[in-house]
Amino acid sequence: MTRIATPLIAGNWKLNHGPTETRAYLDAFLPLVSAARGSGTIALFPPALSVSTAREVLAGREDILLGVQNVHWEAAGAFTGEISAPMAFDAGASLALVGHSERRQLFGETDDHTTRKVLAVLAAGLTPVLCVGETLEMREIGREREVVSRQLNAVIDHIEPRHLDTFVIAYEPVWAIGTGRTATPAHASEMHTHIRQVMASRFGEDGARVPILYGGSVKPSNAMELLAVPAVDGLLVGGASLDPASFASICAAHP
Ligand code: PGA
């Protein structure tokens, strides 16, 4: 079981950086982030094929965790092209993204799939990072809280209080992902507070303690103001995590 110290700064590489590029990335990145830098956790989510290479290069850097970007809900079987949570664990991952908006929008993942995946991730001893967030369309008609509550409730209806020690939520408004359009600190604060209330009303104090990351066009120039929001416990960074220097400067942005 991995306890996550906050702030958690996570880099989601999406479909970028195979094993060779992963090695080169880490060779450049590791000297830029001191193992003795104090509080917080860094996590990298390379493509699944690069996790073993990353594990090997990271040997001894317990301060940097690895995760996968997706898993299937079954542990094994006739599911061509899929990877499972126990396999991700075996390869050196300790976290798994679940329900990223690209999975929901491009690959048809439903709340039911997301729920099954979270349960599989927890059963394998990994920490799920459950991604929730509204589309622009929903935001424009003022339904962002409703969408996020639905995505969250679908999953938390099925988890138990004992799972909360290894549970992370990422609020990623779809309109901010890869668009260069970041949520304002005020919007992030409002939505994170809403998510925390949903968790607290379900699970009390333990629910309120679940870390909530902000994601969507985070870059070195806005990381500090987002991390300064009291309800923001970390960042999930896509595009700006692809370059080692840019991600290292986000990792150094603790206010
Ligand atoms: P972005 O992606 O930082 O490129 O907007 C964030 C994410 O999809 O997790």
XYZ file of C-alpha atoms and ligand atoms in Angstrom:
264
model
C 0.000 0.000 0.000
C 1.409 3.359 -1.039
C 0.673 6.370 1.114
C 0.771 9.510 -0.956
C 2.310 12.621 0.566
C 0.796 15.794 -0.877
C 1.254 17.837 -2.938
C 1.181 15.050 -5.516
C 2.519 16.243 -8.855
C 1.626 13.718 -11.538
C 2.744 13.621 -15.160
C 0.423 11.906 -17.652
C 2.468 11.234 -20.770
C -0.515 9.862 -22.717
C 0.651 8.190 -25.960
C 4.190 9.566 -25.788
C 7.638 8.287 -24.799
C 8.338 4.625 -25.504
C 11.053 2.772 -23.533
C 14.026 4.452 -25.269
C 12.610 7.954 -24.833
C 11.617 7.118 -21.257
C 15.214 6.304 -20.396
C 16.448 9.555 -21.976
C 13.700 11.548 -20.209
C 14.588 10.157 -16.786
C 18.312 10.651 -17.338
C 17.534 14.346 -17.864
C 14.770 14.645 -15.231
C 16.281 12.913 -12.192
C 19.186 15.327 -11.658
C 16.660 18.199 -11.765
C 14.534 16.888 -8.866
C 16.400 16.279 -5.650
C 15.433 13.152 -3.712
C 15.735 15.268 -0.554
C 13.450 18.056 -1.752
C 11.093 17.856 1.222
C 7.382 17.189 1.201
C 5.275 15.869 -1.607
C 5.267 13.090 -4.159
C 6.012 12.957 -7.864
C 4.285 10.360 -10.046
C 4.829 9.564 -13.695
C 2.296 7.815 -15.900
C 4.204 6.592 -18.964
C 2.654 4.321 -21.573
C 2.368 0.811 -20.044
C 5.164 -0.474 -22.305
C 7.588 1.973 -20.691
C 6.808 1.246 -17.040
C 9.417 -1.510 -16.594
C 12.131 0.640 -18.145
C 11.159 3.539 -15.901
C 11.214 1.245 -12.851
C 14.723 0.114 -13.722
C 16.046 3.662 -14.250
C 14.330 4.922 -11.079
C 15.931 2.266 -8.867
C 16.541 3.822 -5.475
C 14.350 6.886 -6.115
C 11.525 5.953 -3.757
C 10.278 9.541 -3.982
C 9.069 9.068 -7.564
C 6.135 6.739 -8.140
C 4.960 5.153 -11.354
C 1.477 4.580 -12.647
C -0.361 3.309 -15.695
C -2.910 5.306 -17.674
C -5.582 2.636 -17.922
C -6.291 -0.996 -17.010
C -8.950 -3.554 -17.838
C -11.186 -4.630 -14.953
C -10.416 -8.319 -15.356
C -7.135 -9.643 -13.981
C -6.513 -12.013 -16.901
C -8.258 -13.737 -19.769
C -9.278 -13.418 -23.406
C -9.183 -9.611 -23.704
C -6.830 -8.965 -26.613
C -4.898 -5.736 -26.319
C -5.675 -5.041 -22.665
C -3.457 -4.874 -19.590
C -4.567 -5.665 -16.049
C -4.027 -4.045 -12.677
C -2.032 -7.001 -11.217
C 0.255 -6.866 -14.290
C 0.757 -3.121 -13.812
C 1.641 -3.792 -10.164
C 4.084 -6.513 -11.203
C 5.762 -4.122 -13.671
C 6.382 -1.561 -10.917
C 3.327 0.704 -10.999
C 1.744 1.826 -7.758
C -1.002 3.993 -9.226
C -3.460 3.854 -12.122
C -5.439 6.605 -13.810
C -9.075 5.637 -14.189
C -11.757 7.411 -16.189
C -9.536 10.006 -17.868
C -11.738 12.139 -20.129
C -9.911 10.812 -23.203
C -10.876 7.276 -22.158
C -14.464 8.399 -21.625
C -14.730 10.452 -24.828
C -12.542 8.585 -27.335
C -12.896 5.015 -26.078
C -16.481 5.000 -24.867
C -15.788 4.380 -21.192
C -18.914 4.642 -19.089
C -19.350 5.236 -15.366
C -19.900 1.485 -15.018
C -16.538 0.708 -16.694
C -14.844 3.291 -14.523
C -16.322 1.751 -11.385
C -15.170 -1.734 -12.325
C -11.699 -0.454 -13.106
C -11.396 1.373 -9.787
C -12.373 -1.819 -7.951
C -9.838 -3.856 -9.950
C -7.117 -1.296 -9.235
C -7.868 -1.328 -5.500
C -7.961 -5.134 -5.424
C -4.489 -5.241 -7.004
C -3.052 -2.984 -4.293
C -2.680 0.034 -6.556
C -3.950 3.543 -5.862
C -6.591 4.711 -8.349
C -6.520 8.302 -9.552
C -10.170 8.727 -10.501
C -10.569 11.482 -13.101
C -13.767 13.493 -13.202
C -14.697 16.681 -15.019
C -17.367 18.389 -17.085
C -17.389 19.238 -20.789
C -17.647 22.826 -22.011
C -21.239 22.174 -23.035
C -22.185 21.113 -19.498
C -20.326 24.002 -17.959
C -22.063 26.515 -20.206
C -25.447 25.353 -18.987
C -24.303 25.351 -15.384
C -24.382 21.577 -14.883
C -20.730 21.029 -13.936
C -21.419 20.044 -10.319
C -24.106 17.606 -11.372
C -21.788 15.902 -13.907
C -18.922 15.609 -11.464
C -21.214 14.324 -8.690
C -22.592 11.666 -11.046
C -19.119 10.498 -12.104
C -17.993 10.394 -8.488
C -21.079 8.790 -6.972
C -21.044 5.999 -9.564
C -17.716 4.892 -8.090
C -17.993 5.751 -4.410
C -21.286 3.876 -4.147
C -19.123 0.763 -4.515
C -16.083 1.484 -2.393
C -15.570 1.058 1.333
C -14.080 3.437 3.893
C -10.948 1.227 4.111
C -10.195 2.079 0.473
C -9.888 5.786 1.182
C -6.272 5.536 2.375
C -5.265 4.747 -1.189
C -7.630 6.833 -3.238
C -6.956 9.979 -5.259
C -9.375 12.100 -7.288
C -8.350 14.351 -10.193
C -10.664 17.162 -11.226
C -10.022 17.795 -14.902
C -12.510 20.043 -16.695
C -12.589 18.698 -20.261
C -12.545 22.226 -21.705
C -9.158 22.810 -20.062
C -7.407 19.626 -21.252
C -4.825 20.261 -23.946
C -6.536 23.540 -24.845
C -4.212 25.994 -23.132
C -7.298 27.207 -21.254
C -6.750 26.653 -17.532
C -9.416 26.862 -14.865
C -8.983 29.951 -12.726
C -7.888 29.293 -9.159
C -11.394 30.403 -8.124
C -13.072 27.815 -10.362
C -10.680 25.074 -9.227
C -11.358 26.016 -5.622
C -15.127 25.906 -6.108
C -15.115 22.508 -7.829
C -12.572 20.938 -5.471
C -14.640 22.131 -2.531
C -17.730 20.571 -4.098
C -15.914 17.243 -4.606
C -14.639 17.326 -1.030
C -18.181 17.908 0.211
C -19.453 14.921 -1.760
C -16.680 12.774 -0.235
C -17.260 14.154 3.277
C -20.996 13.653 3.180
C -20.447 10.026 2.154
C -17.472 9.102 4.336
C -17.038 11.882 6.932
C -13.549 13.042 7.880
C -11.817 10.210 6.015
C -13.604 11.186 2.819
C -12.625 14.824 3.239
C -8.957 13.794 3.451
C -8.819 12.153 -0.013
C -6.348 14.153 -2.140
C -7.868 16.057 -5.064
C -5.590 16.998 -7.963
C -6.321 19.684 -10.534
C -5.595 18.922 -14.201
C -6.030 20.827 -17.456
C -3.364 22.959 -19.155
C -1.144 23.127 -16.080
C 2.227 24.635 -16.970
C 5.217 26.091 -15.150
C 3.676 29.579 -15.268
C 0.385 28.651 -13.526
C 1.398 25.707 -11.292
C 2.173 27.868 -8.272
C -1.153 29.758 -8.241
C -3.111 26.509 -8.590
C -1.140 24.779 -5.832
C -1.764 27.802 -3.602
C -5.512 27.034 -3.619
C -6.150 25.325 -0.250
C -8.489 22.717 -1.781
C -5.939 21.730 -4.445
C -3.722 18.863 -3.204
C -1.679 18.416 -6.342
C -1.633 18.592 -10.122
C -2.164 16.200 -13.013
C -0.090 17.488 -15.894
C -0.330 16.322 -19.505
C 1.463 18.306 -22.228
C 3.799 20.151 -19.871
C 5.028 16.889 -18.324
C 6.497 15.689 -21.644
C 9.578 17.831 -21.333
C 11.809 16.998 -18.335
C 12.788 20.621 -17.595
C 9.217 21.886 -17.759
C 7.911 19.077 -15.510
C 10.788 19.582 -13.054
C 9.907 23.244 -12.752
C 6.271 22.332 -12.029
C 7.532 19.860 -9.392
C 9.464 22.727 -7.792
C 6.401 24.989 -7.643
C 5.216 24.214 -4.086
C 4.141 27.564 -2.694
P -2.975 18.818 -20.340
O -3.577 17.381 -19.997
O -2.093 19.214 -19.170
O -2.184 18.633 -21.611
O -4.125 19.762 -20.491
C -3.991 17.047 -18.708
C -4.535 15.648 -18.676
O -5.166 15.219 -19.670
O -4.354 14.892 -17.699
